PDB file of C-alpha atoms in Angstrom:
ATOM      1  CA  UNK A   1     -22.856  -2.994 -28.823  1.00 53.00           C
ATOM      2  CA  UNK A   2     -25.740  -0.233 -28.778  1.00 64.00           C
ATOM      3  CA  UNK A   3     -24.644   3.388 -29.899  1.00 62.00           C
ATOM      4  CA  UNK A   4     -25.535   4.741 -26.982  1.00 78.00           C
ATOM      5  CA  UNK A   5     -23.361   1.858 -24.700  1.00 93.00           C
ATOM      6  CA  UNK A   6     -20.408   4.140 -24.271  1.00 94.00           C
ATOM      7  CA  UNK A   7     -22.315   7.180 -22.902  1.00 95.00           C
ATOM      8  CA  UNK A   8     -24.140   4.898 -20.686  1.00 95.00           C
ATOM      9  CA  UNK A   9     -21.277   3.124 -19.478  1.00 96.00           C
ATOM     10  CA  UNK A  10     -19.112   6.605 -18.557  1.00 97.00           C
ATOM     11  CA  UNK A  11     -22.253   8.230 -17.124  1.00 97.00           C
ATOM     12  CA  UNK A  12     -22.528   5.373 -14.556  1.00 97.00           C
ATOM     13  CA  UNK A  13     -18.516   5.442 -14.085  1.00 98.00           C
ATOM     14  CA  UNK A  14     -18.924   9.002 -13.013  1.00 98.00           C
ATOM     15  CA  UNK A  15     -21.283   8.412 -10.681  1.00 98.00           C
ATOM     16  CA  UNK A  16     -19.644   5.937  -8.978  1.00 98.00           C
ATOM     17  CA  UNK A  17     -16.467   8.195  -9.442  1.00 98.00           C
ATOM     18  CA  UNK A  18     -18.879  10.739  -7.502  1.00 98.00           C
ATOM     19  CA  UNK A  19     -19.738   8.767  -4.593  1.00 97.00           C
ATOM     20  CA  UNK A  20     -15.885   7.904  -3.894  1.00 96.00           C
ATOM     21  CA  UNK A  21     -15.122  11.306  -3.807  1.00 96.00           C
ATOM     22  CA  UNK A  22     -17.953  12.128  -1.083  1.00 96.00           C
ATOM     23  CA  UNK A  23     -16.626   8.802   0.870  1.00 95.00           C
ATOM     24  CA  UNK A  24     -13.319  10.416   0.717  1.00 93.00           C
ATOM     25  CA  UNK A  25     -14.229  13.935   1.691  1.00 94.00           C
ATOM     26  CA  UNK A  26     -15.906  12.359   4.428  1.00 93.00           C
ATOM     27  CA  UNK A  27     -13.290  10.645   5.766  1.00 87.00           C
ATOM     28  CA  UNK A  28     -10.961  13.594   5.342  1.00 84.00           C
ATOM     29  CA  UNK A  29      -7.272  13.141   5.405  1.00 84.00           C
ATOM     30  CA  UNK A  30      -4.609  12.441   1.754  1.00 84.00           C
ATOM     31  CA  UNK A  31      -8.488  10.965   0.769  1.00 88.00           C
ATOM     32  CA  UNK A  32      -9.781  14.247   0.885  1.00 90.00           C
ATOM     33  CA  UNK A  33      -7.174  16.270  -1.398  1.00 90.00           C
ATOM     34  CA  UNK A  34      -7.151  13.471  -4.237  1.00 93.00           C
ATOM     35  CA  UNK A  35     -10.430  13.359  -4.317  1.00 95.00           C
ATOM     36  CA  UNK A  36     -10.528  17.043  -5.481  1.00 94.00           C
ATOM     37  CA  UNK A  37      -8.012  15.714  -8.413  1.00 95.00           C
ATOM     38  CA  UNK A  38     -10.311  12.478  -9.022  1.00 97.00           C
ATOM     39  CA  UNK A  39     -13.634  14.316  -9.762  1.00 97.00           C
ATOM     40  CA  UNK A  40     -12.048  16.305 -12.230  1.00 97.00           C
ATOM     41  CA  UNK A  41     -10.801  13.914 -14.554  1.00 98.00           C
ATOM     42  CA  UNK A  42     -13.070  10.908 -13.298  1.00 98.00           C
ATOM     43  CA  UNK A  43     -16.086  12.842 -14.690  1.00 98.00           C
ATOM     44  CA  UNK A  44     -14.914  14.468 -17.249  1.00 98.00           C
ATOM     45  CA  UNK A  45     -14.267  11.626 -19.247  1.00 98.00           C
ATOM     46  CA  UNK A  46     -18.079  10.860 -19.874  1.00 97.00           C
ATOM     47  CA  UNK A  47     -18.684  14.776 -20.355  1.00 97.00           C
ATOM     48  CA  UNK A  48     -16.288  14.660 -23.108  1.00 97.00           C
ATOM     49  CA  UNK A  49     -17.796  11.975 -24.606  1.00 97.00           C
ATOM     50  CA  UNK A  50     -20.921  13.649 -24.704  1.00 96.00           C
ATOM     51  CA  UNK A  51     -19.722  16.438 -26.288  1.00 96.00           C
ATOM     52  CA  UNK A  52     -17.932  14.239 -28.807  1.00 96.00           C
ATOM     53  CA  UNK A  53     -21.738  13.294 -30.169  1.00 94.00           C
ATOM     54  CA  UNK A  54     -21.964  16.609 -31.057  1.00 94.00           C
ATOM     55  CA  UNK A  55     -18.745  16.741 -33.549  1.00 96.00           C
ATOM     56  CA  UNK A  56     -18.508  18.716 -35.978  1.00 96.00           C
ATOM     57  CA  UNK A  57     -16.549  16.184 -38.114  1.00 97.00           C
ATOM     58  CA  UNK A  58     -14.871  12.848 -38.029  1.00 97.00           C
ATOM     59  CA  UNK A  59     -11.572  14.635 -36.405  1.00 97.00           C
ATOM     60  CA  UNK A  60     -13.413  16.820 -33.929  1.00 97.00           C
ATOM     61  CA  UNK A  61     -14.938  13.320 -33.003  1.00 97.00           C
ATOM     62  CA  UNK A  62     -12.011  11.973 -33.028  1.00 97.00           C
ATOM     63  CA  UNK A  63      -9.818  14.774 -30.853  1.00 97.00           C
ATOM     64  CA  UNK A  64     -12.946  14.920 -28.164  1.00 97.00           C
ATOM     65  CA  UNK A  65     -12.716  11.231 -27.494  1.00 97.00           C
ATOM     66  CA  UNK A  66      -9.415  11.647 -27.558  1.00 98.00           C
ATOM     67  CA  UNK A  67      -9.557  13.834 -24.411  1.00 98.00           C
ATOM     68  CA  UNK A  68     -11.827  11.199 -22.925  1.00 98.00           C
ATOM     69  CA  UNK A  69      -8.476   8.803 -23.074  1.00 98.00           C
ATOM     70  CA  UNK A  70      -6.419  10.777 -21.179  1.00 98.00           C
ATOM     71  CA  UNK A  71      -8.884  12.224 -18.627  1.00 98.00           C
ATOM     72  CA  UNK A  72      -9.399   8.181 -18.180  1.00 98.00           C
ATOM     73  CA  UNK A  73      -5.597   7.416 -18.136  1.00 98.00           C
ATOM     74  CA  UNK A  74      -5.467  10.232 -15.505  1.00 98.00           C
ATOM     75  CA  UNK A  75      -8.465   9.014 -13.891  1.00 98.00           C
ATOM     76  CA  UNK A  76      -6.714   5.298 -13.145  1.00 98.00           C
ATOM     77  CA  UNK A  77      -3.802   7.151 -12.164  1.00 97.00           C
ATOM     78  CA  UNK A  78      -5.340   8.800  -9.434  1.00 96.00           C
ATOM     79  CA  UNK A  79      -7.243   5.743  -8.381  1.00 95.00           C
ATOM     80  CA  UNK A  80      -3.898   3.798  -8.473  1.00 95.00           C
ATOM     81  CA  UNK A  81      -2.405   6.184  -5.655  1.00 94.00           C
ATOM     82  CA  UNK A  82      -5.561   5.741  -3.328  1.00 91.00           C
ATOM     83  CA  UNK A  83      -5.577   1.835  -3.595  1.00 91.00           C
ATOM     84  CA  UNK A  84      -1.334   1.988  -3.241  1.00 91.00           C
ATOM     85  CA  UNK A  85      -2.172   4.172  -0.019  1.00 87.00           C
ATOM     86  CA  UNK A  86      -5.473   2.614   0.739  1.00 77.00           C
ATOM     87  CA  UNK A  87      -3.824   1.548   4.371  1.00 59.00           C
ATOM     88  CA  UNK A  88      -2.859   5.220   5.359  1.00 56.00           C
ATOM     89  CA  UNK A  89      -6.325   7.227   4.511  1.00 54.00           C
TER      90      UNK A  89
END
């Protein structure tokens, strides 16, 4: 994989993360008031690995990518909800 793969890959997610959000706010409705949750943590995770390239050691590398996981597990959370309720937004 290239170095930069990772930042590439969760600046892409976000923006696709991005564009859901406006298709929800759109739409208004249960779509509208996750999608305030799903930003947050949808785009955060490739901000925080951003600012991971930045560490100032192995173990600030390590506890900013860190965040990334759980803004992702978060993330797929919230997603999980809008495709279980897909049929009532």
């Amino acid at each position: 994989m290239r170095k930069k793969d990772i930042q590439e890959r969760t600046l892409n997610f976000s923006v696709r993360i991005v564009n859901l959000c406006k298709f929800l706010r759109q739409n208004g409705g249960t779509g509208y008031d996750l999608s305030k949750q799903l930003i947050r943590c949808g785009t955060s995770i490739g901000a925080n690995v951003e600012e991971a390239q930045n560490a100032e050691s192995k173990r600030d590398f390590i506890h900013k990518m860190s965040i990334s996981l759980k803004e992702a597990r978060e993330t797929n959370y919230w997603l999980k909800i809008l495709i279980a309720t897909e049929k009532n937004l």
